[in-house]
PDB file of C-alpha atoms in Angstrom:
ATOM      1  CA  MET A 220     -32.451 -77.064   2.015  1.00 48.00           C
ATOM      2  CA  LYS A 221     -29.228 -77.253   0.224  1.00 44.00           C
ATOM      3  CA  ARG A 222     -30.681 -74.508  -2.146  1.00 49.00           C
ATOM      4  CA  ILE A 223     -32.191 -72.153   0.522  1.00 46.00           C
ATOM      5  CA  ARG A 224     -28.360 -72.450   2.382  1.00 48.00           C
ATOM      6  CA  PHE A 225     -26.523 -71.577  -1.289  1.00 44.00           C
ATOM      7  CA  ALA A 226     -28.006 -68.246  -0.974  1.00 45.00           C
ATOM      8  CA  LEU A 227     -27.839 -67.901   2.478  1.00 45.00           C
ATOM      9  CA  LEU A 228     -24.109 -68.816   1.823  1.00 46.00           C
ATOM     10  CA  SER A 229     -24.071 -66.072  -1.107  1.00 46.00           C
ATOM     11  CA  SER A 230     -26.456 -63.407   0.890  1.00 44.00           C
ATOM     12  CA  VAL A 231     -23.611 -62.650   3.274  1.00 41.00           C
ATOM     13  CA  ALA A 232     -20.463 -63.377   1.497  1.00 40.00           C
ATOM     14  CA  ALA A 233     -22.463 -59.894  -0.598  1.00 40.00           C
ATOM     15  CA  LEU A 234     -22.185 -57.876   2.998  1.00 38.00           C
ATOM     16  CA  SER A 235     -19.023 -58.779   4.040  1.00 35.00           C
ATOM     17  CA  ILE A 236     -17.665 -57.601   0.274  1.00 34.00           C
ATOM     18  CA  THR A 237     -19.908 -54.971   0.123  1.00 36.00           C
ATOM     19  CA  ALA A 238     -19.021 -53.684   4.120  1.00 39.00           C
ATOM     20  CA  THR A 239     -15.288 -54.152   2.599  1.00 43.00           C
ATOM     21  CA  HIS A 240     -15.704 -51.571   0.423  1.00 55.00           C
ATOM     22  CA  ALA A 241     -18.161 -49.282   1.959  1.00 84.00           C
ATOM     23  CA  GLN A 242     -16.579 -45.866   1.528  1.00 95.00           C
ATOM     24  CA  THR A 243     -17.304 -43.073   3.635  1.00 98.00           C
ATOM     25  CA  THR A 244     -17.692 -39.611   1.057  1.00 98.00           C
ATOM     26  CA  LEU A 245     -16.518 -36.316   2.463  1.00 98.00           C
ATOM     27  CA  LYS A 246     -17.058 -32.722   1.569  1.00 98.00           C
ATOM     28  CA  PHE A 247     -14.109 -30.543   1.151  1.00 98.00           C
ATOM     29  CA  SER A 248     -14.783 -26.793  -0.109  1.00 98.00           C
ATOM     30  CA  HIS A 249     -12.978 -23.794  -1.340  1.00 97.00           C
ATOM     31  CA  THR A 250     -13.244 -21.111  -3.496  1.00 95.00           C
ATOM     32  CA  ASP A 251     -10.073 -21.044  -5.432  1.00 92.00           C
ATOM     33  CA  GLN A 252     -10.989 -21.767  -9.938  1.00 92.00           C
ATOM     34  CA  GLN A 253     -10.081 -25.588 -10.689  1.00 93.00           C
ATOM     35  CA  GLY A 254      -7.008 -24.429 -12.416  1.00 90.00           C
ATOM     36  CA  GLY A 255      -5.595 -23.019  -9.541  1.00 92.00           C
ATOM     37  CA  SER A 256      -3.305 -24.603  -7.077  1.00 94.00           C
ATOM     38  CA  ARG A 257      -5.511 -24.410  -4.284  1.00 95.00           C
ATOM     39  CA  HIS A 258      -7.366 -26.739  -5.842  1.00 97.00           C
ATOM     40  CA  ALA A 259      -4.739 -29.097  -7.240  1.00 97.00           C
ATOM     41  CA  ALA A 260      -3.674 -28.895  -3.630  1.00 98.00           C
ATOM     42  CA  ALA A 261      -7.068 -30.214  -2.779  1.00 98.00           C
ATOM     43  CA  GLU A 262      -6.597 -33.443  -5.673  1.00 98.00           C
ATOM     44  CA  VAL A 263      -3.841 -34.156  -3.986  1.00 98.00           C
ATOM     45  CA  PHE A 264      -4.788 -34.436  -0.658  1.00 98.00           C
ATOM     46  CA  ALA A 265      -8.114 -36.337  -0.956  1.00 98.00           C
ATOM     47  CA  LYS A 266      -6.086 -39.196  -3.224  1.00 98.00           C
ATOM     48  CA  LYS A 267      -3.723 -39.236  -0.142  1.00 98.00           C
ATOM     49  CA  VAL A 268      -7.143 -39.678   2.122  1.00 98.00           C
ATOM     50  CA  GLU A 269      -7.926 -42.169  -0.069  1.00 98.00           C
ATOM     51  CA  GLU A 270      -4.776 -44.409  -0.613  1.00 98.00           C
ATOM     52  CA  LEU A 271      -4.092 -43.974   3.498  1.00 98.00           C
ATOM     53  CA  THR A 272      -7.082 -44.759   4.213  1.00 98.00           C
ATOM     54  CA  GLN A 273      -7.784 -47.972   2.314  1.00 97.00           C
ATOM     55  CA  GLY A 274     -10.283 -46.189   0.215  1.00 97.00           C
ATOM     56  CA  ARG A 275     -12.885 -46.362   2.831  1.00 97.00           C
ATOM     57  CA  TYR A 276     -12.310 -42.434   2.710  1.00 98.00           C
ATOM     58  CA  LYS A 277     -13.072 -40.249  -0.809  1.00 98.00           C
ATOM     59  CA  VAL A 278     -12.926 -36.706  -0.541  1.00 98.00           C
ATOM     60  CA  GLN A 279     -15.310 -35.103  -2.905  1.00 98.00           C
ATOM     61  CA  ILE A 280     -13.939 -31.556  -3.540  1.00 98.00           C
ATOM     62  CA  PHE A 281     -16.775 -29.087  -4.549  1.00 98.00           C
ATOM     63  CA  CYS A 282     -14.412 -26.261  -5.955  1.00 96.00           C
ATOM     64  CA  CYS A 283     -15.374 -22.005  -6.761  1.00 95.00           C
ATOM     65  CA  SER A 284     -16.901 -21.620  -4.260  1.00 95.00           C
ATOM     66  CA  GLN A 285     -20.427 -24.135  -5.506  1.00 96.00           C
ATOM     67  CA  LEU A 286     -21.012 -24.351  -1.356  1.00 97.00           C
ATOM     68  CA  GLY A 287     -20.354 -20.656  -0.251  1.00 95.00           C
ATOM     69  CA  ASN A 288     -18.185 -18.180   0.083  1.00 93.00           C
ATOM     70  CA  ASP A 289     -14.537 -18.830   2.392  1.00 94.00           C
ATOM     71  CA  PRO A 290     -16.325 -17.136   6.203  1.00 94.00           C
ATOM     72  CA  LYS A 291     -19.425 -19.344   4.744  1.00 96.00           C
ATOM     73  CA  ASN A 292     -16.804 -22.479   4.458  1.00 97.00           C
ATOM     74  CA  ILE A 293     -16.129 -21.547   7.850  1.00 98.00           C
ATOM     75  CA  GLU A 294     -19.392 -21.584   9.592  1.00 97.00           C
ATOM     76  CA  GLN A 295     -20.321 -24.840   7.291  1.00 98.00           C
ATOM     77  CA  LEU A 296     -17.152 -26.372   8.936  1.00 98.00           C
ATOM     78  CA  ALA A 297     -18.012 -25.261  12.998  1.00 97.00           C
ATOM     79  CA  LEU A 298     -21.326 -27.170  12.419  1.00 98.00           C
ATOM     80  CA  GLY A 299     -20.319 -30.123  10.691  1.00 98.00           C
ATOM     81  CA  GLY A 300     -22.114 -28.702   7.535  1.00 98.00           C
ATOM     82  CA  ILE A 301     -19.249 -29.832   5.319  1.00 98.00           C
ATOM     83  CA  ASP A 302     -15.703 -31.764   6.922  1.00 98.00           C
ATOM     84  CA  PHE A 303     -13.354 -29.754   5.378  1.00 98.00           C
ATOM     85  CA  THR A 304     -11.924 -25.871   3.980  1.00 98.00           C
ATOM     86  CA  VAL A 305      -8.907 -24.075   3.142  1.00 98.00           C
ATOM     87  CA  SER A 306      -8.731 -20.384   3.256  1.00 97.00           C
ATOM     88  CA  ALA A 307      -6.516 -17.547   4.126  1.00 95.00           C
ATOM     89  CA  THR A 308      -5.152 -17.514   8.304  1.00 96.00           C
ATOM     90  CA  GLY A 309      -7.370 -13.703   8.310  1.00 93.00           C
ATOM     91  CA  SER A 310     -10.549 -15.825   6.991  1.00 95.00           C
ATOM     92  CA  TYR A 311     -10.266 -17.341  10.190  1.00 97.00           C
ATOM     93  CA  ALA A 312     -10.746 -14.518  12.722  1.00 95.00           C
ATOM     94  CA  PRO A 313     -14.212 -13.932  13.745  1.00 95.00           C
ATOM     95  CA  GLN A 314     -13.930 -17.189  15.306  1.00 97.00           C
ATOM     96  CA  LEU A 315     -10.300 -16.752  15.971  1.00 97.00           C
ATOM     97  CA  PRO A 316      -9.498 -13.000  16.470  1.00 97.00           C
ATOM     98  CA  THR A 317      -6.147 -13.434  16.968  1.00 97.00           C
ATOM     99  CA  LEU A 318      -4.941 -14.959  13.382  1.00 97.00           C
ATOM    100  CA  ASN A 319      -5.978 -11.318  12.304  1.00 95.00           C
ATOM    101  CA  LEU A 320      -2.508 -10.438  13.368  1.00 97.00           C
ATOM    102  CA  THR A 321      -1.782 -12.713  10.578  1.00 97.00           C
ATOM    103  CA  MET A 322      -2.678  -9.989   8.272  1.00 96.00           C
ATOM    104  CA  LEU A 323      -0.626  -7.557   9.915  1.00 98.00           C
ATOM    105  CA  PRO A 324       2.219  -5.659   6.549  1.00 98.00           C
ATOM    106  CA  PHE A 325       5.309  -6.800   4.897  1.00 98.00           C
ATOM    107  CA  LEU A 326       5.631  -9.718   8.382  1.00 97.00           C
ATOM    108  CA  VAL A 327       8.047 -11.530   6.063  1.00 98.00           C
ATOM    109  CA  ASP A 328      10.318 -11.231   2.942  1.00 96.00           C
ATOM    110  CA  ASN A 329       9.971 -14.042   1.491  1.00 97.00           C
ATOM    111  CA  TYR A 330       9.002 -17.541   1.580  1.00 98.00           C
ATOM    112  CA  GLN A 331      10.941 -19.137   3.258  1.00 97.00           C
ATOM    113  CA  GLN A 332      10.971 -16.599   5.865  1.00 98.00           C
ATOM    114  CA  GLY A 333       7.082 -17.702   5.843  1.00 98.00           C
ATOM    115  CA  TRP A 334       7.318 -20.718   6.047  1.00 98.00           C
ATOM    116  CA  LYS A 335       9.923 -21.029   9.126  1.00 98.00           C
ATOM    117  CA  LEU A 336       6.693 -18.609  10.736  1.00 98.00           C
ATOM    118  CA  TYR A 337       4.429 -20.788  10.591  1.00 98.00           C
ATOM    119  CA  ASP A 338       6.377 -23.941  11.571  1.00 97.00           C
ATOM    120  CA  GLU A 339       7.733 -22.590  14.463  1.00 96.00           C
ATOM    121  CA  SER A 340       6.244 -19.448  15.980  1.00 97.00           C
ATOM    122  CA  LYS A 341       4.842 -20.314  19.392  1.00 97.00           C
ATOM    123  CA  TRP A 342       2.216 -17.548  19.433  1.00 98.00           C
ATOM    124  CA  LEU A 343       1.179 -18.685  16.485  1.00 98.00           C
ATOM    125  CA  LYS A 344       0.620 -22.737  17.474  1.00 98.00           C
ATOM    126  CA  GLU A 345      -1.042 -21.318  20.575  1.00 98.00           C
ATOM    127  CA  GLN A 346      -3.386 -19.281  18.252  1.00 98.00           C
ATOM    128  CA  PHE A 347      -4.056 -22.428  15.679  1.00 98.00           C
ATOM    129  CA  ASP A 348      -4.871 -24.387  19.573  1.00 98.00           C
ATOM    130  CA  LYS A 349      -7.172 -22.496  19.805  1.00 98.00           C
ATOM    131  CA  ALA A 350      -9.107 -23.848  17.395  1.00 98.00           C
ATOM    132  CA  PRO A 351     -10.945 -26.853  18.231  1.00 98.00           C
ATOM    133  CA  ALA A 352     -13.073 -24.947  20.523  1.00 98.00           C
ATOM    134  CA  LYS A 353     -14.169 -23.543  17.692  1.00 98.00           C
ATOM    135  CA  GLY A 354     -15.436 -26.190  15.931  1.00 98.00           C
ATOM    136  CA  PHE A 355     -12.311 -26.957  12.931  1.00 98.00           C
ATOM    137  CA  ARG A 356      -8.896 -27.580  13.670  1.00 98.00           C
ATOM    138  CA  PHE A 357      -6.390 -27.313  11.795  1.00 98.00           C
ATOM    139  CA  LEU A 358      -4.135 -29.833   9.744  1.00 98.00           C
ATOM    140  CA  SER A 359      -1.273 -27.826   8.337  1.00 98.00           C
ATOM    141  CA  THR A 360      -0.384 -25.022   6.120  1.00 98.00           C
ATOM    142  CA  TRP A 361      -1.049 -24.785   2.900  1.00 98.00           C
ATOM    143  CA  GLU A 362       0.215 -22.091   0.606  1.00 98.00           C
ATOM    144  CA  ALA A 363      -1.500 -18.890  -1.348  1.00 96.00           C
ATOM    145  CA  GLY A 364       0.975 -16.649  -1.325  1.00 97.00           C
ATOM    146  CA  PHE A 365       2.401 -13.270  -1.040  1.00 98.00           C
ATOM    147  CA  ARG A 366      -0.855 -10.746  -1.569  1.00 98.00           C
ATOM    148  CA  SER A 367      -0.274  -7.660  -4.778  1.00 98.00           C
ATOM    149  CA  MET A 368      -2.537  -5.313  -6.639  1.00 98.00           C
ATOM    150  CA  THR A 369      -4.465  -5.744  -9.738  1.00 98.00           C
ATOM    151  CA  THR A 370      -5.936  -1.578 -11.123  1.00 98.00           C
ATOM    152  CA  LYS A 371      -7.228   0.232 -13.980  1.00 98.00           C
ATOM    153  CA  ASP A 372      -4.465   2.412 -13.753  1.00 97.00           C
ATOM    154  CA  PRO A 373      -0.441   2.399 -12.884  1.00 98.00           C
ATOM    155  CA  LEU A 374      -0.540   2.105  -9.372  1.00 98.00           C
ATOM    156  CA  ASN A 375       3.447   2.451  -7.969  1.00 98.00           C
ATOM    157  CA  SER A 376       3.636   4.394  -4.155  1.00 98.00           C
ATOM    158  CA  PRO A 377       0.212   5.101  -2.123  1.00 98.00           C
ATOM    159  CA  GLU A 378      -0.035   8.029  -4.278  1.00 97.00           C
ATOM    160  CA  ASP A 379      -1.283   6.576  -6.782  1.00 98.00           C
ATOM    161  CA  ALA A 380      -3.648   4.582  -4.768  1.00 98.00           C
ATOM    162  CA  LYS A 381      -5.782   8.300  -3.069  1.00 96.00           C
ATOM    163  CA  GLY A 382      -9.080   7.635  -3.746  1.00 93.00           C
ATOM    164  CA  LYS A 383      -9.758   5.095  -5.400  1.00 97.00           C
ATOM    165  CA  LYS A 384     -11.830   2.009  -4.914  1.00 98.00           C
ATOM    166  CA  LEU A 385     -10.427  -1.810  -4.103  1.00 98.00           C
ATOM    167  CA  ARG A 386     -11.604  -4.733  -3.510  1.00 98.00           C
ATOM    168  CA  THR A 387     -10.057  -7.133  -0.835  1.00 96.00           C
ATOM    169  CA  PHE A 388     -12.650 -10.355   1.621  1.00 92.00           C
ATOM    170  CA  PRO A 389     -13.518  -9.480   4.723  1.00 91.00           C
ATOM    171  CA  ASN A 390     -10.336  -8.531   7.184  1.00 93.00           C
ATOM    172  CA  GLU A 391     -10.062  -5.863   9.473  1.00 93.00           C
ATOM    173  CA  MET A 392      -6.631  -5.849   9.579  1.00 96.00           C
ATOM    174  CA  MET A 393      -6.686  -5.888   5.691  1.00 96.00           C
ATOM    175  CA  ARG A 394      -8.994  -2.608   5.910  1.00 97.00           C
ATOM    176  CA  TRP A 395      -6.550  -1.064   7.762  1.00 97.00           C
ATOM    177  CA  THR A 396      -4.130  -1.825   6.130  1.00 98.00           C
ATOM    178  CA  LEU A 397      -5.630  -0.845   2.781  1.00 98.00           C
ATOM    179  CA  GLU A 398      -7.137   2.324   4.120  1.00 98.00           C
ATOM    180  CA  SER A 399      -3.782   3.323   5.234  1.00 98.00           C
ATOM    181  CA  MET A 400      -2.083   3.225   1.848  1.00 98.00           C
ATOM    182  CA  GLY A 401      -4.662   5.328   1.071  1.00 98.00           C
ATOM    183  CA  PHE A 402      -6.711   2.751  -0.975  1.00 98.00           C
ATOM    184  CA  ASN A 403     -11.226   2.976  -0.654  1.00 98.00           C
ATOM    185  CA  ILE A 404     -12.407   0.165   0.469  1.00 97.00           C
ATOM    186  CA  GLN A 405     -15.368  -2.316  -0.757  1.00 97.00           C
ATOM    187  CA  ILE A 406     -16.116  -5.506   0.536  1.00 96.00           C
ATOM    188  CA  MET A 407     -17.259  -8.624  -2.333  1.00 94.00           C
ATOM    189  CA  PRO A 408     -16.964 -11.815  -2.226  1.00 92.00           C
ATOM    190  CA  LEU A 409     -14.334 -13.613  -4.948  1.00 92.00           C
ATOM    191  CA  PRO A 410     -16.840 -14.614  -7.994  1.00 91.00           C
ATOM    192  CA  GLU A 411     -18.807 -10.626  -8.286  1.00 95.00           C
ATOM    193  CA  VAL A 412     -14.761  -8.723  -7.926  1.00 97.00           C
ATOM    194  CA  TYR A 413     -14.476  -9.384 -12.644  1.00 98.00           C
ATOM    195  CA  LEU A 414     -16.872  -8.380 -12.883  1.00 98.00           C
ATOM    196  CA  ALA A 415     -17.108  -5.788 -11.457  1.00 98.00           C
ATOM    197  CA  ILE A 416     -14.061  -3.708 -12.470  1.00 98.00           C
ATOM    198  CA  GLN A 417     -15.070  -5.011 -15.745  1.00 98.00           C
ATOM    199  CA  GLN A 418     -18.449  -2.153 -14.877  1.00 97.00           C
ATOM    200  CA  GLY A 419     -16.276   0.033 -12.586  1.00 97.00           C
ATOM    201  CA  ALA A 420     -17.976  -0.493  -9.282  1.00 97.00           C
ATOM    202  CA  VAL A 421     -14.824  -0.473  -8.496  1.00 98.00           C
ATOM    203  CA  SER A 422     -11.002  -0.186 -10.065  1.00 98.00           C
ATOM    204  CA  GLY A 423      -9.226  -3.150  -8.572  1.00 98.00           C
ATOM    205  CA  GLN A 424      -8.358  -6.388  -6.001  1.00 98.00           C
ATOM    206  CA  GLU A 425      -6.056  -7.150  -3.899  1.00 98.00           C
ATOM    207  CA  ASN A 426      -4.877 -11.310  -4.307  1.00 97.00           C
ATOM    208  CA  PRO A 427      -1.821 -13.332  -4.547  1.00 97.00           C
ATOM    209  CA  VAL A 428      -0.653 -14.156  -8.165  1.00 97.00           C
ATOM    210  CA  ASP A 429      -1.944 -17.457  -8.480  1.00 94.00           C
ATOM    211  CA  THR A 430      -5.686 -16.045  -7.162  1.00 94.00           C
ATOM    212  CA  ILE A 431      -5.212 -13.598  -9.459  1.00 97.00           C
ATOM    213  CA  PHE A 432      -3.883 -15.035 -12.652  1.00 96.00           C
ATOM    214  CA  SER A 433      -6.639 -18.634 -12.485  1.00 94.00           C
ATOM    215  CA  ASN A 434      -9.384 -15.596 -11.500  1.00 95.00           C
ATOM    216  CA  LYS A 435      -7.992 -13.668 -15.063  1.00 97.00           C
ATOM    217  CA  PHE A 436      -8.604 -10.234 -12.928  1.00 98.00           C
ATOM    218  CA  TYR A 437      -5.302  -9.359 -15.420  1.00 98.00           C
ATOM    219  CA  GLU A 438      -7.046  -8.860 -18.085  1.00 98.00           C
ATOM    220  CA  VAL A 439     -10.244  -6.707 -16.214  1.00 98.00           C
ATOM    221  CA  ALA A 440      -7.288  -4.252 -14.351  1.00 98.00           C
ATOM    222  CA  PRO A 441      -4.193  -5.417 -16.418  1.00 98.00           C
ATOM    223  CA  ASN A 442      -1.774  -3.099 -14.092  1.00 98.00           C
ATOM    224  CA  VAL A 443      -0.430  -5.802 -11.951  1.00 98.00           C
ATOM    225  CA  THR A 444       1.591  -4.061  -9.140  1.00 98.00           C
ATOM    226  CA  LEU A 445       3.381  -6.585  -6.709  1.00 98.00           C
ATOM    227  CA  THR A 446       3.889  -5.028  -3.470  1.00 98.00           C
ATOM    228  CA  ASN A 447       4.052  -8.275  -1.984  1.00 98.00           C
ATOM    229  CA  HIS A 448       2.358  -6.631   1.250  1.00 98.00           C
ATOM    230  CA  VAL A 449       0.860  -9.579   3.488  1.00 98.00           C
ATOM    231  CA  TYR A 450       2.059 -12.780   3.557  1.00 98.00           C
ATOM    232  CA  SER A 451      -0.899 -15.244   2.620  1.00 95.00           C
ATOM    233  CA  PRO A 452      -0.650 -18.749   3.531  1.00 97.00           C
ATOM    234  CA  ILE A 453      -4.157 -21.117   3.095  1.00 97.00           C
ATOM    235  CA  PRO A 454      -4.152 -23.130   6.477  1.00 98.00           C
ATOM    236  CA  MET A 455      -6.274 -26.447   6.145  1.00 98.00           C
ATOM    237  CA  ALA A 456      -8.674 -27.307   8.959  1.00 98.00           C
ATOM    238  CA  ILE A 457     -11.185 -30.618  10.198  1.00 98.00           C
ATOM    239  CA  SER A 458     -14.432 -30.048  10.853  1.00 98.00           C
ATOM    240  CA  GLU A 459     -13.989 -30.739  15.088  1.00 98.00           C
ATOM    241  CA  LYS A 460     -17.658 -33.174  14.516  1.00 98.00           C
ATOM    242  CA  THR A 461     -15.060 -35.306  11.474  1.00 98.00           C
ATOM    243  CA  TRP A 462     -12.447 -34.793  13.201  1.00 98.00           C
ATOM    244  CA  GLN A 463     -13.985 -37.057  16.586  1.00 98.00           C
ATOM    245  CA  LYS A 464     -15.936 -39.323  14.667  1.00 98.00           C
ATOM    246  CA  LEU A 465     -12.523 -40.596  13.484  1.00 98.00           C
ATOM    247  CA  SER A 466     -10.516 -43.489  14.162  1.00 98.00           C
ATOM    248  CA  PRO A 467      -6.245 -42.461  15.685  1.00 98.00           C
ATOM    249  CA  ALA A 468      -5.293 -44.350  12.899  1.00 98.00           C
ATOM    250  CA  ASP A 469      -7.547 -42.540  10.183  1.00 98.00           C
ATOM    251  CA  GLN A 470      -6.603 -38.805  12.537  1.00 98.00           C
ATOM    252  CA  LYS A 471      -3.196 -39.476  11.868  1.00 98.00           C
ATOM    253  CA  ALA A 472      -4.238 -40.686   7.791  1.00 98.00           C
ATOM    254  CA  MET A 473      -5.375 -37.396   7.542  1.00 98.00           C
ATOM    255  CA  THR A 474      -3.346 -35.705   9.332  1.00 98.00           C
ATOM    256  CA  GLU A 475      -0.193 -36.924   7.115  1.00 98.00           C
ATOM    257  CA  ALA A 476      -2.444 -36.044   3.270  1.00 98.00           C
ATOM    258  CA  ALA A 477      -2.496 -32.596   4.994  1.00 98.00           C
ATOM    259  CA  GLN A 478       0.886 -32.050   6.192  1.00 98.00           C
ATOM    260  CA  ILE A 479       2.085 -33.707   1.863  1.00 98.00           C
ATOM    261  CA  ALA A 480      -0.336 -31.675   0.355  1.00 98.00           C
ATOM    262  CA  GLY A 481       1.315 -29.087   2.295  1.00 98.00           C
ATOM    263  CA  LYS A 482       4.375 -30.152   1.022  1.00 98.00           C
ATOM    264  CA  PHE A 483       3.245 -29.688  -2.323  1.00 98.00           C
ATOM    265  CA  SER A 484       0.635 -25.540  -2.207  1.00 98.00           C
ATOM    266  CA  ARG A 485       4.033 -24.878  -0.803  1.00 98.00           C
ATOM    267  CA  GLN A 486       5.876 -25.876  -4.167  1.00 96.00           C
ATOM    268  CA  ALA A 487       3.716 -25.469  -6.274  1.00 95.00           C
ATOM    269  CA  ILE A 488       3.411 -21.582  -5.595  1.00 96.00           C
ATOM    270  CA  ALA A 489       6.482 -21.143  -5.095  1.00 95.00           C
ATOM    271  CA  ASP A 490       7.606 -22.223  -8.647  1.00 95.00           C
ATOM    272  CA  ASN A 491       4.465 -20.676 -10.216  1.00 94.00           C
ATOM    273  CA  ASP A 492       4.594 -17.092  -9.225  1.00 95.00           C
ATOM    274  CA  GLU A 493       7.600 -16.384 -12.524  1.00 95.00           C
ATOM    275  CA  LYS A 494       5.629 -18.850 -14.769  1.00 97.00           C
ATOM    276  CA  GLN A 495       1.738 -16.660 -14.376  1.00 97.00           C
ATOM    277  CA  LEU A 496       3.783 -13.482 -14.138  1.00 98.00           C
ATOM    278  CA  LYS A 497       5.706 -14.247 -17.701  1.00 98.00           C
ATOM    279  CA  ASP A 498       2.306 -15.509 -19.295  1.00 98.00           C
ATOM    280  CA  MET A 499      -0.049 -12.191 -17.901  1.00 98.00           C
ATOM    281  CA  ALA A 500       2.798  -9.846 -19.338  1.00 98.00           C
ATOM    282  CA  ALA A 501       2.400 -12.237 -22.728  1.00 98.00           C
ATOM    283  CA  LYS A 502      -1.604 -11.465 -22.645  1.00 98.00           C
ATOM    284  CA  GLY A 503      -1.087  -7.867 -22.338  1.00 98.00           C
ATOM    285  CA  ALA A 504      -0.946  -7.661 -18.645  1.00 98.00           C
ATOM    286  CA  LYS A 505       1.554  -4.758 -17.168  1.00 98.00           C
ATOM    287  CA  ILE A 506       4.066  -5.852 -14.405  1.00 98.00           C
ATOM    288  CA  ASN A 507       5.628  -3.489 -12.199  1.00 98.00           C
ATOM    289  CA  THR A 508       8.024  -5.683 -10.325  1.00 97.00           C
ATOM    290  CA  LYS A 509       9.488  -2.164  -8.461  1.00 97.00           C
ATOM    291  CA  PRO A 510       6.800  -0.018  -7.191  1.00 98.00           C
ATOM    292  CA  ASN A 511       7.940   2.269  -4.419  1.00 98.00           C
ATOM    293  CA  VAL A 512       7.347  -0.304  -1.298  1.00 97.00           C
ATOM    294  CA  ALA A 513       9.364   2.218   1.206  1.00 98.00           C
ATOM    295  CA  ALA A 514       6.634   4.649   0.528  1.00 98.00           C
ATOM    296  CA  PHE A 515       3.954   2.475   1.653  1.00 98.00           C
ATOM    297  CA  ARG A 516       5.634  -0.048   4.521  1.00 98.00           C
ATOM    298  CA  THR A 517       5.724   4.201   5.530  1.00 98.00           C
ATOM    299  CA  ALA A 518       1.718   4.505   4.998  1.00 98.00           C
ATOM    300  CA  VAL A 519       1.310   1.211   6.198  1.00 98.00           C
ATOM    301  CA  GLN A 520       2.671   2.395  10.245  1.00 98.00           C
ATOM    302  CA  PRO A 521      -0.279   3.403  11.991  1.00 98.00           C
ATOM    303  CA  VAL A 522      -1.503  -0.435  11.393  1.00 98.00           C
ATOM    304  CA  TYR A 523       0.468  -1.774  14.084  1.00 97.00           C
ATOM    305  CA  GLY A 524      -0.220   1.303  16.545  1.00 97.00           C
ATOM    306  CA  LYS A 525      -4.045   0.259  15.819  1.00 97.00           C
ATOM    307  CA  ALA A 526      -3.368  -3.467  15.924  1.00 98.00           C
ATOM    308  CA  ARG A 527      -1.663  -2.502  19.437  1.00 98.00           C
ATOM    309  CA  GLU A 528      -4.638  -0.972  20.803  1.00 98.00           C
ATOM    310  CA  LYS A 529      -6.837  -4.006  20.146  1.00 97.00           C
ATOM    311  CA  PHE A 530      -5.215  -6.933  20.942  1.00 97.00           C
ATOM    312  CA  GLY A 531      -1.712  -5.466  23.602  1.00 98.00           C
ATOM    313  CA  ALA A 532       0.798  -8.428  23.394  1.00 97.00           C
ATOM    314  CA  ASP A 533      -0.382 -10.427  21.452  1.00 98.00           C
ATOM    315  CA  VAL A 534       1.135  -8.045  19.132  1.00 98.00           C
ATOM    316  CA  ASP A 535       4.311  -7.810  19.629  1.00 97.00           C
ATOM    317  CA  ALA A 536       4.633 -11.686  20.679  1.00 97.00           C
ATOM    318  CA  PHE A 537       4.237 -12.711  17.124  1.00 98.00           C
ATOM    319  CA  LEU A 538       6.554  -9.579  15.405  1.00 97.00           C
ATOM    320  CA  LYS A 539       9.124 -10.782  18.122  1.00 97.00           C
ATOM    321  CA  ASP A 540       8.597 -14.166  16.345  1.00 98.00           C
ATOM    322  CA  ALA A 541       8.180 -12.774  13.139  1.00 98.00           C
ATOM    323  CA  GLU A 542      11.590 -10.743  13.401  1.00 97.00           C
ATOM    324  CA  LEU A 543      13.817 -13.753  14.732  1.00 97.00           C
ATOM    325  CA  VAL A 544      11.999 -15.085  11.337  1.00 97.00           C
ATOM    326  CA  ARG A 545      13.795 -12.678   9.136  1.00 97.00           C
ATOM    327  CA  SER A 546      16.654 -12.616  10.602  1.00 96.00           C
ATOM    328  CA  SER A 547      17.523 -16.779  10.755  1.00 95.00           C
ATOM    329  CA  VAL A 548      16.858 -16.228   7.161  1.00 95.00           C
ATOM    330  CA  LYS A 549      17.538 -14.804   4.410  1.00 87.00           C
TER     331      LYS A 549
END
């Protein structure tokens, strides 16, 4: 009898220990390479989640489009197939069309202005607040940087862009901007771009410096032109289905971890641009730091008119917030 009782007590103790250490694994999918800052920030987030939830939650990171490209990740997020993703604001536009306006060209001139815009814009907050109804919610804004060009041939002005085929991601505002510069647009998933340039299917692509560097696009399109035509932060989101399963304390922990990772992401990108450009130059890339930006700004003016035709008063509401930021932060 004593043996049976001892065995039962041992079993209960074992179950108690298992319950104490029970861990829920959450999936975080993104399209960046392992050497990119997006992946580094995801690792910071995962570590903080585990720490702030006392090990009850573990975040498993899937990089490099393993589970899908950006549109697929966001679809899966809304369905609850994955728990987290991080992507360019414009990638969320199929679910929230007004977020197309975040891809308007030349909204801000530097990182400090961009951070203030995303942290304080009343219009942006209103758009982000619509996300839970679409199946996900934004926890913080991470950084990718300003988008620039990598092309096979030198690029200094819209004259050099005429007729050239350039890869970009599926976003209406980006298409309008690049077409107004003179490019022919080719949409394709990020993992296919390197080979497409190498084989001549496209003559180049546009992305932030960190993405250009981590994907080594400068190897096949060695002319890196710092047009900085679109500011491209990457809001990080959680599936609303996952969010609703969390206790208020765990919701707070996830949000705090996302914001800590967001600060890390912003600083990493701001610090790395110059170093990465130097590294690319050392490997044979030709860095054009002073293209004719005035000519590009002039070329994209029709984009604002097209945006007003489609989005009406939202355009000027957001442009007003951007103008306030530009005037207050130099």
